[in-house]
PDB file of C-alpha atoms in Angstrom:
ATOM      1  CA  GLN L1265      17.034   7.181   7.274  1.00 89.00           C
ATOM      2  CA  VAL L1266      13.825   6.229   5.343  1.00 95.00           C
ATOM      3  CA  GLN L1267      10.616   6.492   7.262  1.00 97.00           C
ATOM      4  CA  LEU L1268       7.111   5.713   6.037  1.00 98.00           C
ATOM      5  CA  VAL L1269       3.932   6.896   7.621  1.00 97.00           C
ATOM      6  CA  GLU L1270       0.566   5.666   6.639  1.00 97.00           C
ATOM      7  CA  SER L1271      -2.661   7.512   7.177  1.00 97.00           C
ATOM      8  CA  GLY L1272      -6.227   7.646   5.888  1.00 97.00           C
ATOM      9  CA  GLY L1273      -7.690   4.651   7.635  1.00 96.00           C
ATOM     10  CA  GLY L1274     -10.771   4.515   9.687  1.00 96.00           C
ATOM     11  CA  LEU L1275     -14.242   3.267   9.656  1.00 96.00           C
ATOM     12  CA  VAL L1276     -16.094   2.965   6.326  1.00 96.00           C
ATOM     13  CA  GLN L1277     -19.217   1.489   5.212  1.00 96.00           C
ATOM     14  CA  SER L1278     -19.334  -1.408   2.834  1.00 96.00           C
ATOM     15  CA  GLY L1279     -19.402  -0.034  -0.637  1.00 96.00           C
ATOM     16  CA  GLU L1280     -17.723   3.213   0.098  1.00 97.00           C
ATOM     17  CA  SER L1281     -14.284   4.357  -0.910  1.00 97.00           C
ATOM     18  CA  ARG L1282     -11.154   5.328   0.922  1.00 97.00           C
ATOM     19  CA  ARG L1283      -7.817   6.668  -0.070  1.00 98.00           C
ATOM     20  CA  LEU L1284      -4.751   5.827   2.102  1.00 98.00           C
ATOM     21  CA  SER L1285      -1.497   7.888   2.033  1.00 98.00           C
ATOM     22  CA  CYS L1286       1.989   6.687   2.526  1.00 97.00           C
ATOM     23  CA  VAL L1287       4.491   9.641   2.905  1.00 98.00           C
ATOM     24  CA  MET L1288       8.145   8.822   2.566  1.00 97.00           C
ATOM     25  CA  SER L1289      10.889  10.702   4.303  1.00 97.00           C
ATOM     26  CA  GLY L1290      14.531  10.408   4.191  1.00 96.00           C
ATOM     27  CA  ASP L1291      14.905   9.507   0.549  1.00 95.00           C
ATOM     28  CA  THR L1292      13.246  10.092  -2.804  1.00 93.00           C
ATOM     29  CA  LEU L1293      10.243   7.979  -3.684  1.00 91.00           C
ATOM     30  CA  ASP L1294      11.419   7.375  -7.174  1.00 88.00           C
ATOM     31  CA  TYR L1295      14.039   5.179  -5.925  1.00 89.00           C
ATOM     32  CA  TRP L1296      11.621   2.612  -4.293  1.00 93.00           C
ATOM     33  CA  ALA L1297       9.034   0.049  -5.226  1.00 94.00           C
ATOM     34  CA  ILE L1298       6.247   0.608  -2.789  1.00 94.00           C
ATOM     35  CA  GLY L1299       4.012  -2.391  -1.820  1.00 95.00           C
ATOM     36  CA  TRP L1300       0.764  -2.186   0.127  1.00 96.00           C
ATOM     37  CA  PHE L1301       0.153  -5.040   2.644  1.00 96.00           C
ATOM     38  CA  ARG L1302      -2.751  -5.913   4.703  1.00 96.00           C
ATOM     39  CA  GLN L1303      -3.013  -7.716   7.950  1.00 96.00           C
ATOM     40  CA  ALA L1304      -6.364  -9.019   8.418  1.00 92.00           C
ATOM     41  CA  PRO L1305      -7.710  -9.737  11.977  1.00 87.00           C
ATOM     42  CA  GLY L1306      -6.237 -13.056  13.012  1.00 90.00           C
ATOM     43  CA  LYS L1307      -4.085 -13.484   9.920  1.00 91.00           C
ATOM     44  CA  GLY L1308      -0.674 -12.659   8.889  1.00 91.00           C
ATOM     45  CA  ARG L1309       0.541  -9.742   6.673  1.00 92.00           C
ATOM     46  CA  GLU L1310      -0.119 -10.274   2.973  1.00 92.00           C
ATOM     47  CA  VAL L1311       0.760  -8.146   0.006  1.00 91.00           C
ATOM     48  CA  VAL L1312      -2.115  -6.485  -1.804  1.00 93.00           C
ATOM     49  CA  LEU L1313      -0.551  -4.616  -4.632  1.00 93.00           C
ATOM     50  CA  CYS L1314       2.621  -3.043  -5.442  1.00 93.00           C
ATOM     51  CA  SER L1315       3.817   0.006  -7.516  1.00 91.00           C
ATOM     52  CA  THR L1316       7.040   0.806  -9.235  1.00 87.00           C
ATOM     53  CA  ARG L1317       5.653   3.765 -11.225  1.00 70.00           C
ATOM     54  CA  GLY L1318       2.720   6.044 -10.766  1.00 57.00           C
ATOM     55  CA  SER L1319       0.635   4.532 -13.287  1.00 59.00           C
ATOM     56  CA  GLU L1320       1.754   0.873 -12.935  1.00 74.00           C
ATOM     57  CA  SER L1321       0.631  -1.625 -10.385  1.00 81.00           C
ATOM     58  CA  THR L1322       1.211  -5.329  -9.809  1.00 84.00           C
ATOM     59  CA  TYR L1323      -2.010  -6.908  -8.151  1.00 83.00           C
ATOM     60  CA  TYR L1324      -1.648  -9.945  -5.964  1.00 85.00           C
ATOM     61  CA  GLU L1325      -5.276 -10.330  -5.043  1.00 86.00           C
ATOM     62  CA  ASP L1326      -7.819 -10.703  -7.853  1.00 88.00           C
ATOM     63  CA  SER L1327     -10.526  -9.308  -5.689  1.00 88.00           C
ATOM     64  CA  VAL L1328      -8.961  -5.687  -5.779  1.00 90.00           C
ATOM     65  CA  LYS L1329      -7.946  -5.537  -9.393  1.00 90.00           C
ATOM     66  CA  ASP L1330     -11.086  -3.649 -10.329  1.00 91.00           C
ATOM     67  CA  ARG L1331     -11.347  -1.565  -7.046  1.00 94.00           C
ATOM     68  CA  PHE L1332      -7.828  -0.711  -5.852  1.00 94.00           C
ATOM     69  CA  SER L1333      -5.195   1.365  -7.509  1.00 92.00           C
ATOM     70  CA  ILE L1334      -1.816   3.063  -6.548  1.00 92.00           C
ATOM     71  CA  SER L1335      -0.779   6.515  -7.515  1.00 92.00           C
ATOM     72  CA  ARG L1336       2.317   8.517  -6.831  1.00 91.00           C
ATOM     73  CA  GLU L1337       2.507  12.315  -6.087  1.00 93.00           C
ATOM     74  CA  ARG L1338       6.160  12.912  -6.432  1.00 90.00           C
ATOM     75  CA  ALA L1339       6.010  16.453  -5.366  1.00 94.00           C
ATOM     76  CA  LYS L1340       4.786  15.307  -1.992  1.00 96.00           C
ATOM     77  CA  ASN L1341       6.788  12.108  -1.784  1.00 95.00           C
ATOM     78  CA  THR L1342       3.640  10.214  -1.285  1.00 95.00           C
ATOM     79  CA  VAL L1343       2.016   7.168  -2.470  1.00 94.00           C
ATOM     80  CA  TYR L1344      -1.775   6.764  -2.443  1.00 95.00           C
ATOM     81  CA  LEU L1345      -3.865   3.741  -2.221  1.00 96.00           C
ATOM     82  CA  GLN L1346      -7.187   4.401  -3.682  1.00 96.00           C
ATOM     83  CA  MET L1347      -9.709   1.802  -2.345  1.00 97.00           C
ATOM     84  CA  ASN L1348     -13.084   1.669  -3.987  1.00 97.00           C
ATOM     85  CA  SER L1349     -16.177  -0.325  -3.294  1.00 97.00           C
ATOM     86  CA  LEU L1350     -14.818  -1.581  -0.012  1.00 96.00           C
ATOM     87  CA  LYS L1351     -15.980  -5.008   1.090  1.00 94.00           C
ATOM     88  CA  PRO L1352     -16.130  -6.708   4.523  1.00 90.00           C
ATOM     89  CA  ALA L1353     -13.196  -8.928   3.303  1.00 88.00           C
ATOM     90  CA  ASP L1354     -10.990  -5.756   2.775  1.00 91.00           C
ATOM     91  CA  PRO L1355     -10.460  -4.666   6.454  1.00 90.00           C
ATOM     92  CA  GLY L1356      -7.364  -4.829   8.577  1.00 94.00           C
ATOM     93  CA  ILE L1357      -4.148  -2.903   9.148  1.00 96.00           C
ATOM     94  CA  TYR L1358      -2.666  -1.634   5.942  1.00 97.00           C
ATOM     95  CA  PHE L1359       1.031  -1.106   5.704  1.00 97.00           C
ATOM     96  CA  CYS L1360       3.052   0.545   3.009  1.00 97.00           C
ATOM     97  CA  SER L1361       6.462  -0.737   2.411  1.00 97.00           C
ATOM     98  CA  ALA L1362       9.493   0.095   0.435  1.00 96.00           C
ATOM     99  CA  ARG L1363      11.876  -2.089  -1.559  1.00 94.00           C
ATOM    100  CA  ARG L1364      15.031  -1.664  -3.507  1.00 89.00           C
ATOM    101  CA  PRO L1365      15.951  -2.556  -6.157  1.00 85.00           C
ATOM    102  CA  TYR L1366      12.920  -0.842  -8.016  1.00 85.00           C
ATOM    103  CA  ILE L1367      11.015  -4.161  -8.463  1.00 88.00           C
ATOM    104  CA  CYS L1368       7.868  -5.370  -7.003  1.00 91.00           C
ATOM    105  CA  SER L1369       7.721  -8.654  -5.272  1.00 89.00           C
ATOM    106  CA  VAL L1370       5.314 -10.773  -3.426  1.00 89.00           C
ATOM    107  CA  GLN L1371       7.971 -11.620  -0.752  1.00 91.00           C
ATOM    108  CA  GLU L1372       7.347  -9.699   2.334  1.00 91.00           C
ATOM    109  CA  SER L1373      10.936 -10.170   3.531  1.00 93.00           C
ATOM    110  CA  LEU L1374      12.407  -8.245   0.508  1.00 93.00           C
ATOM    111  CA  TYR L1375      10.767  -5.059   1.542  1.00 94.00           C
ATOM    112  CA  ARG L1376      13.052  -3.127   3.638  1.00 95.00           C
ATOM    113  CA  TYR L1377      11.003  -0.291   5.232  1.00 97.00           C
ATOM    114  CA  TRP L1378       7.587  -0.261   6.744  1.00 97.00           C
ATOM    115  CA  GLY L1379       5.156   2.137   7.957  1.00 97.00           C
ATOM    116  CA  GLN L1380       3.325   1.856  11.275  1.00 97.00           C
ATOM    117  CA  GLY L1381       0.091   0.720   9.680  1.00 97.00           C
ATOM    118  CA  THR L1382      -3.251   2.409   9.404  1.00 97.00           C
ATOM    119  CA  GLN L1383      -6.479   0.567  10.413  1.00 97.00           C
ATOM    120  CA  VAL L1384      -9.276   0.222   7.944  1.00 96.00           C
ATOM    121  CA  THR L1385     -12.602  -1.030   9.282  1.00 95.00           C
ATOM    122  CA  VAL L1386     -15.441  -2.004   7.021  1.00 93.00           C
ATOM    123  CA  SER L1387     -19.025  -2.366   8.280  1.00 92.00           C
ATOM    124  CA  SER L1388     -21.312  -4.441   6.533  1.00 82.00           C
TER     125      SER L1388
END
């Protein structure tokens, strides 16, 4: 059974950086597209970016293109979301999610597995 566990959230100052981790168990990370979603306070869950390969990311928010990136450490079966220059608009609960086939999508319903989320709070 595939499980995803996010970690790395917390309280950060505006302009600082944070790296989130998403550890997959129950399967090999290489089989899955991994999306990162954010649920902002009072809003629904929206995809921020997605990765099918370690150096390839699909960005769904223009505001994060120069600040966020995804990487994979296959030896640890872990996906990282590097978040630089955090802004007050960035906070929320961040979820990693996994989809097969190995294709990113903006459609939340296509992602099969979800982590429990990790809270990111940005103080301004």
